[in-house]
């Protein structure tokens, strides 16, 4: 192919594409382009508690490097310079360019773009210009990063377009692995080992037609907490797991008592309103059961996230507060249990896939995701010391 370009169809399965999109939804940050978000190995995965999510990236990255070496004939000559999963949000685009077109990008020798979802279904627009054809999940583009390969992406007009991008270099000094390893500990912190085993009913994989029917009945129930098939013990186990999901998502839930009624008023920037009276003893059984429950002295009224604006009238009584990384989530929940279950399944669920499913179904997906992270954490616990010894990240699969 002229310009040193290659296309490989179905390089990864659709299930792998979906897993990667989930990693991005859990860990993506604002990206380096307008209307663009990104999850990279260096940042933020290697710097946050999302370490277990490194593994799907590491596995794929090495397969991509091998695919490029095979096609270019540059065996054992290439190093991964940058790995990232990008989401192109509506109205994003990139004008014609080549990928080594800046002094600080000169080390980029090969560009690798793997599509994770479909044009026409998941999004509109977003055509890659020079291969020109439709973006299809699993399709891989490889091209030399120099001026012979000027390319661009047309604006995304609807939906989100996900890609996994790797740049390869011949220059070992530009290899990303030592930089990633410098952010990683030699062993995982014990907190990552605490995730409980999920109860079996979450994963009732039907083996008979009758099981399948029972499973379907369970899934179609709008409120699994009222499912007669679940015992009280099951309810508690389920709640604990959901609370654990929140912990993993760095969310905190607690109740506080509002001892007075406030009238709407303009709140000044400094939070000078009287602190609400918080009494953990009045928070009820749910409070006690929540591993994220805060002590009264930890709880504050604004959570640092509220910097002014119209304040709503607040009824006397107990309110549930959810806080994520220091910011109060502006939602009202009727109980801690309700907050935990709703936030847990919503946070672990791709926005575009939530429609048309019952809550119970999504809750199940959230718990599967938690279980997946737990398995990744177990694998990473083994891989980490080996990576440190070897000085590079590679696909170590002991299981
Ligand atoms: O997403 C694509 O199709 C290509 C993106 C691109 O050209 C780039 O990130 O440099
Ligand atoms: Fe590019």
Coordinates of C-alpha atoms and ligand atoms in Angstrom, one line a residue:
X1 CA 0.0 0.0 0.0
X2 CA 1.4 3.5 -0.9
X3 CA 2.3 5.8 2.0
X4 CA 3.0 2.7 4.1
X5 CA -0.5 2.1 5.3
X6 CA -2.2 -1.1 6.5
X7 CA -5.8 -2.0 7.5
X8 CA -6.6 -5.1 9.6
X9 CA -10.3 -6.0 10.1
X10 CA -11.6 -7.5 13.4
X11 CA -8.3 -7.1 15.2
X12 CA -10.2 -7.3 18.5
X13 CA -13.7 -8.6 19.4
X14 CA -16.7 -6.4 20.1
X15 CA -16.6 -7.6 23.7
X16 CA -13.0 -6.3 24.0
X17 CA -14.1 -3.0 22.5
X18 CA -16.8 -2.7 25.1
X19 CA -14.5 -3.5 27.9
X20 CA -12.1 -0.8 26.8
X21 CA -14.9 1.7 26.6
X22 CA -15.9 0.8 30.2
X23 CA -12.3 1.4 31.3
X24 CA -12.5 4.8 29.7
X25 CA -15.8 5.6 31.4
X26 CA -14.3 4.7 34.7
X27 CA -11.0 6.6 34.3
X28 CA -11.1 9.0 31.4
X29 CA -10.1 12.7 31.9
X30 CA -10.4 15.8 29.9
X31 CA -8.2 15.4 26.9
X32 CA -5.6 17.4 25.0
X33 CA -8.0 18.4 22.3
X34 CA -11.3 20.3 22.4
X35 CA -14.4 18.1 23.2
X36 CA -12.1 15.1 23.6
X37 CA -11.5 12.9 26.7
X38 CA -8.7 10.4 27.1
X39 CA -7.4 7.6 29.3
X40 CA -3.7 7.0 29.0
X41 CA -1.3 4.6 30.8
X42 CA 0.9 7.3 32.1
X43 CA -2.0 9.5 33.2
X44 CA -4.3 8.9 34.8
X45 CA -4.2 5.1 35.1
X46 CA -0.7 4.9 36.5
X47 CA -1.4 7.6 39.0
X48 CA -4.8 6.7 40.4
X49 CA -6.3 3.8 42.2
X50 CA -7.5 2.4 38.9
X51 CA -4.3 0.4 38.5
X52 CA -6.1 -2.9 37.8
X53 CA -7.5 -1.2 34.7
X54 CA -4.0 -1.1 33.3
X55 CA -4.2 -4.7 32.4
X56 CA -6.6 -4.6 29.4
X57 CA -4.4 -1.7 28.0
X58 CA -1.2 -3.6 28.5
X59 CA -2.4 -6.7 26.8
X60 CA -3.7 -4.8 23.7
X61 CA -0.7 -2.5 23.5
X62 CA 1.7 -5.4 23.0
X63 CA -0.5 -7.1 20.4
X64 CA -0.6 -3.9 18.5
X65 CA 3.2 -3.4 18.6
X66 CA 3.6 -7.0 17.3
X67 CA 1.1 -6.4 14.5
X68 CA 3.1 -3.3 13.4
X69 CA 6.4 -5.1 13.6
X70 CA 5.1 -7.9 11.5
X71 CA 3.8 -5.7 8.8
X72 CA 6.7 -3.3 8.6
X73 CA 9.3 -6.0 9.1
X74 CA 10.8 -4.0 12.0
X75 CA 11.0 -7.0 14.3
X76 CA 11.9 -6.3 17.9
X77 CA 12.8 -2.7 16.8
X78 CA 9.8 -0.8 18.1
X79 CA 8.8 0.7 21.5
X80 CA 5.5 2.0 22.5
X81 CA 5.8 5.8 22.9
X82 CA 2.2 6.6 24.0
X83 CA -0.9 4.5 24.6
X84 CA -4.3 6.2 25.0
X85 CA -8.0 5.5 24.7
X86 CA -9.8 8.5 23.3
X87 CA -13.4 9.6 23.2
X88 CA -14.3 12.0 20.5
X89 CA -17.4 13.9 21.8
X90 CA -19.9 15.7 19.6
X91 CA -18.4 18.5 17.5
X92 CA -14.8 17.3 17.9
X93 CA -12.7 16.8 14.8
X94 CA -9.1 17.0 13.8
X95 CA -7.9 18.9 10.7
X96 CA -5.5 17.4 8.2
X97 CA -2.1 16.8 9.8
X98 CA 0.6 14.2 10.2
X99 CA 1.5 12.7 13.5
X100 CA 5.1 13.7 13.9
X101 CA 4.6 17.3 12.8
X102 CA 6.0 19.0 16.0
X103 CA 9.6 19.0 17.3
X104 CA 8.4 17.2 20.4
X105 CA 6.6 14.5 18.3
X106 CA 9.5 13.7 15.9
X107 CA 10.1 10.4 17.7
X108 CA 6.8 9.0 16.5
X109 CA 7.5 6.6 13.6
X110 CA 4.2 4.6 13.4
X111 CA 0.6 5.5 14.2
X112 CA -1.9 2.9 15.2
X113 CA -5.6 3.6 15.5
X114 CA -8.0 0.9 16.5
X115 CA -11.7 1.7 16.3
X116 CA -13.9 0.6 19.3
X117 CA -17.4 1.5 18.1
X118 CA -19.4 2.0 14.9
X119 CA -20.1 5.0 12.7
X120 CA -23.8 5.2 11.8
X121 CA -24.9 3.3 14.9
X122 CA -23.0 4.7 17.9
X123 CA -22.1 8.0 16.3
X124 CA -22.4 10.0 13.0
X125 CA -19.6 11.8 11.2
X126 CA -16.0 11.1 12.4
X127 CA -14.8 9.7 9.1
X128 CA -11.0 9.1 9.0
X129 CA -9.8 10.9 5.9
X130 CA -7.5 9.0 3.6
X131 CA -8.7 5.5 4.3
X132 CA -12.0 7.3 3.9
X133 CA -14.3 4.4 4.7
X134 CA -16.6 3.7 7.5
X135 CA -15.4 3.4 11.1
X136 CA -16.1 -0.1 12.3
X137 CA -15.4 -1.5 15.8
X138 CA -12.4 -3.8 15.7
X139 CA -10.9 -2.2 12.6
X140 CA -7.2 -1.4 12.9
X141 CA -5.3 1.3 10.9
X142 CA -1.5 1.4 10.8
X143 CA 0.4 4.1 9.0
X144 CA 3.8 5.7 9.1
X145 CA 3.6 8.9 11.1
X146 CA 5.5 11.1 8.6
X147 CA 4.3 13.7 6.0
X148 CA 3.5 11.0 3.5
X149 CA 0.4 10.3 5.6
X150 CA -1.6 13.5 6.0
X151 CA -4.9 12.6 7.5
X152 CA -7.8 14.1 9.5
X153 CA -11.1 13.2 11.2
X154 CA -14.4 14.9 10.1
X155 CA -16.6 16.4 12.9
X156 CA -18.6 14.0 15.0
X157 CA -22.2 15.1 14.5
X158 CA -23.9 12.7 17.0
X159 CA -22.8 10.3 19.7
X160 CA -19.3 9.5 21.0
X161 CA -16.5 7.9 18.9
X162 CA -14.0 5.7 20.8
X163 CA -10.5 4.9 19.5
X164 CA -7.5 3.2 21.0
X165 CA -4.4 4.9 19.8
X166 CA -0.7 3.9 20.1
X167 CA 2.4 5.6 18.7
X168 CA 5.5 3.6 18.2
X169 CA 9.1 4.7 18.1
X170 CA 12.5 3.2 17.3
X171 CA 14.0 5.4 20.0
X172 CA 14.3 3.4 23.2
X173 CA 14.7 6.7 25.2
X174 CA 11.2 7.6 24.3
X175 CA 9.7 4.3 25.5
X176 CA 6.7 4.9 27.8
X177 CA 7.3 2.0 30.1
X178 CA 9.9 3.4 32.5
X179 CA 7.8 6.5 32.9
X180 CA 4.7 4.4 33.8
X181 CA 6.7 2.1 36.1
X182 CA 8.0 5.1 38.0
X183 CA 4.4 5.8 39.1
X184 CA 3.5 2.3 40.1
X185 CA 4.2 0.7 43.5
X186 CA 5.9 -2.7 43.7
X187 CA 2.9 -4.2 45.4
X188 CA -0.8 -3.3 45.5
X189 CA -2.1 -1.5 48.6
X190 CA -4.2 -3.8 50.8
X191 CA -7.3 -1.8 50.1
X192 CA -7.5 -3.3 46.6
X193 CA -7.7 -6.8 48.2
X194 CA -10.8 -6.0 50.2
X195 CA -13.4 -6.4 47.5
X196 CA -15.7 -9.2 48.7
X197 CA -16.6 -12.2 46.6
X198 CA -19.9 -11.5 44.9
X199 CA -22.8 -13.7 46.0
X200 CA -23.6 -16.4 43.5
X201 CA -27.0 -15.0 42.6
X202 CA -25.5 -12.1 40.8
X203 CA -23.9 -14.5 38.4
X204 CA -26.6 -17.1 38.0
X205 CA -25.4 -18.3 34.6
X206 CA -28.3 -20.4 33.5
X207 CA -27.5 -24.1 32.7
X208 CA -31.1 -25.2 32.1
X209 CA -34.1 -23.7 30.5
X210 CA -35.8 -23.4 33.9
X211 CA -32.8 -21.6 35.3
X212 CA -32.9 -19.3 32.3
X213 CA -36.5 -18.5 33.0
X214 CA -35.8 -17.8 36.7
X215 CA -32.9 -15.6 35.7
X216 CA -35.0 -13.6 33.2
X217 CA -37.7 -13.2 35.9
X218 CA -35.1 -11.8 38.3
X219 CA -33.6 -9.5 35.7
X220 CA -37.0 -8.1 34.6
X221 CA -38.0 -7.2 38.1
X222 CA -38.0 -3.4 38.5
X223 CA -37.1 -3.5 42.2
X224 CA -35.0 -6.5 43.1
X225 CA -35.3 -5.6 46.8
X226 CA -38.9 -6.6 46.6
X227 CA -38.2 -9.9 44.7
X228 CA -39.6 -12.7 46.9
X229 CA -36.9 -15.0 45.6
X230 CA -34.2 -13.0 47.5
X231 CA -33.9 -13.6 51.2
X232 CA -33.1 -10.9 53.7
X233 CA -29.5 -12.1 53.8
X234 CA -29.2 -11.7 50.0
X235 CA -30.5 -8.1 50.3
X236 CA -27.7 -7.4 52.8
X237 CA -25.0 -9.0 50.7
X238 CA -26.2 -7.1 47.6
X239 CA -26.2 -3.8 49.6
X240 CA -22.7 -4.4 50.8
X241 CA -21.5 -5.1 47.3
X242 CA -23.1 -1.9 46.0
X243 CA -21.6 0.0 48.8
X244 CA -18.2 -1.5 47.8
X245 CA -18.7 -0.3 44.2
X246 CA -19.1 3.2 45.6
X247 CA -16.0 2.9 47.6
X248 CA -14.1 1.8 44.5
X249 CA -15.5 4.8 42.7
X250 CA -14.3 7.0 45.5
X251 CA -17.8 7.9 46.5
X252 CA -18.9 8.5 50.0
X253 CA -22.4 8.3 51.3
X254 CA -23.8 9.4 54.6
X255 CA -26.9 10.9 56.1
X256 CA -27.2 14.1 57.9
X257 CA -30.0 15.6 59.9
X258 CA -31.3 19.0 59.0
X259 CA -32.6 20.6 62.1
X260 CA -34.2 23.7 60.7
X261 CA -35.9 25.0 57.6
X262 CA -34.0 27.3 55.4
X263 CA -35.6 29.8 53.1
X264 CA -34.3 30.3 49.6
X265 CA -31.6 33.0 49.6
X266 CA -28.5 33.9 47.7
X267 CA -25.5 32.1 49.2
X268 CA -22.3 34.2 49.4
X269 CA -19.2 32.6 48.0
X270 CA -17.8 31.9 51.5
X271 CA -19.9 29.2 53.1
X272 CA -21.1 31.1 56.1
X273 CA -24.4 29.3 56.5
X274 CA -24.9 27.5 59.8
X275 CA -23.5 24.0 59.8
X276 CA -26.2 21.4 59.8
X277 CA -26.5 19.3 62.8
X278 CA -25.2 15.8 61.9
X279 CA -26.0 12.9 64.1
X280 CA -24.8 9.5 62.9
X281 CA -26.8 7.8 65.6
X282 CA -29.9 8.9 63.8
X283 CA -28.8 7.7 60.4
X284 CA -30.6 4.4 60.7
X285 CA -29.5 0.8 59.9
X286 CA -28.4 1.7 56.4
X287 CA -25.9 4.1 57.8
X288 CA -24.3 1.5 60.0
X289 CA -24.1 -1.0 57.2
X290 CA -22.3 1.3 54.8
X291 CA -18.6 0.9 54.7
X292 CA -18.4 4.5 53.4
X293 CA -20.4 5.9 56.2
X294 CA -18.7 9.1 57.5
X295 CA -18.2 10.1 61.0
X296 CA -20.1 13.1 62.1
X297 CA -16.9 15.2 62.3
X298 CA -16.0 14.3 58.7
X299 CA -19.3 15.4 57.3
X300 CA -19.7 19.0 56.2
X301 CA -22.6 20.8 54.7
X302 CA -21.0 22.0 51.4
X303 CA -18.5 19.3 50.7
X304 CA -16.3 21.9 49.0
X305 CA -18.2 21.6 45.8
X306 CA -20.7 24.3 46.2
X307 CA -19.4 27.8 45.5
X308 CA -22.4 29.9 45.6
X309 CA -25.8 30.3 44.0
X310 CA -29.5 30.0 44.8
X311 CA -30.1 27.7 47.8
X312 CA -33.3 25.6 47.9
X313 CA -35.7 25.4 50.7
X314 CA -34.8 22.4 52.8
X315 CA -37.3 20.3 54.8
X316 CA -36.6 19.4 58.3
X317 CA -35.5 15.8 58.7
X318 CA -32.8 13.5 57.4
X319 CA -31.1 13.9 54.0
X320 CA -28.7 11.6 52.2
X321 CA -25.5 13.2 50.9
X322 CA -23.3 11.6 48.3
X323 CA -19.8 13.0 47.8
X324 CA -17.4 12.2 45.0
X325 CA -13.8 13.3 45.4
X326 CA -14.8 16.0 47.8
X327 CA -17.7 17.3 45.7
X328 CA -21.3 16.9 46.7
X329 CA -23.4 15.1 44.1
X330 CA -26.4 17.3 43.6
X331 CA -29.0 14.6 43.8
X332 CA -31.6 13.8 46.5
X333 CA -32.1 10.2 47.6
X334 CA -34.7 8.9 50.0
X335 CA -32.3 6.6 51.8
X336 CA -28.7 5.6 52.0
X337 CA -29.7 2.2 50.5
X338 CA -31.3 3.9 47.5
X339 CA -28.4 6.3 47.0
X340 CA -25.9 3.4 47.1
X341 CA -27.8 1.2 44.6
X342 CA -28.6 4.0 42.2
X343 CA -25.2 5.6 42.1
X344 CA -23.4 2.3 42.0
X345 CA -25.2 1.0 38.9
X346 CA -25.3 4.4 37.2
X347 CA -21.6 5.0 37.7
X348 CA -20.6 1.7 36.3
X349 CA -22.9 1.9 33.3
X350 CA -22.2 3.5 29.9
X351 CA -24.7 6.4 29.4
X352 CA -25.6 5.4 25.9
X353 CA -26.4 1.8 26.9
X354 CA -28.7 2.6 29.9
X355 CA -31.8 3.2 27.9
X356 CA -34.4 0.5 27.6
X357 CA -33.2 -1.7 30.5
X358 CA -34.6 -2.2 33.9
X359 CA -32.7 -0.9 36.9
X360 CA -32.2 -4.4 38.2
X361 CA -30.4 -5.3 34.9
X362 CA -28.0 -2.4 35.3
X363 CA -27.4 -3.2 38.9
X364 CA -26.3 -6.6 37.8
X365 CA -23.9 -5.1 35.2
X366 CA -22.4 -2.9 37.9
X367 CA -21.7 -5.9 40.1
X368 CA -20.2 -7.8 37.2
X369 CA -17.9 -4.8 36.6
X370 CA -16.9 -4.8 40.2
X371 CA -16.1 -8.5 39.9
X372 CA -14.1 -7.9 36.8
X373 CA -12.0 -5.3 38.6
X374 CA -11.5 -7.7 41.4
X375 CA -10.1 -10.3 39.0
X376 CA -7.9 -7.7 37.4
X377 CA -6.6 -6.6 40.8
X378 CA -5.7 -10.3 41.6
X379 CA -3.8 -10.6 38.3
X380 CA -2.1 -7.2 38.8
X381 CA -0.9 -8.3 42.2
X382 CA 1.1 -11.0 40.5
X383 CA 2.2 -9.0 37.5
X384 CA 3.4 -5.9 39.3
X385 CA 6.6 -7.3 40.9
X386 CA 7.4 -9.0 37.6
X387 CA 7.1 -5.7 35.7
X388 CA 9.3 -3.9 38.2
X389 CA 12.0 -6.6 37.8
X390 CA 11.8 -6.6 34.0
X391 CA 11.6 -2.8 33.8
X392 CA 8.7 -3.0 31.4
X393 CA 5.0 -3.8 31.3
X394 CA 4.0 -7.0 29.5
X395 CA 1.0 -9.4 29.3
X396 CA 1.6 -11.7 32.2
X397 CA -1.4 -14.1 32.6
X398 CA -0.9 -16.6 35.3
X399 CA -4.6 -17.7 35.2
Ligands
LIG1 O1 -9.2 8.9 15.5 C1 -8.7 8.8 14.3 O2 -9.3 8.2 13.4 C2 -7.4 9.5 14.0 C3 -6.9 10.4 15.1 C4 -5.7 11.2 14.8 O3 -5.4 11.4 13.6 C5 -4.8 11.6 15.8 O4 -5.1 11.5 17.0 O5 -3.7 12.1 15.5
LIG2 FE1 -3.3 11.8 13.5

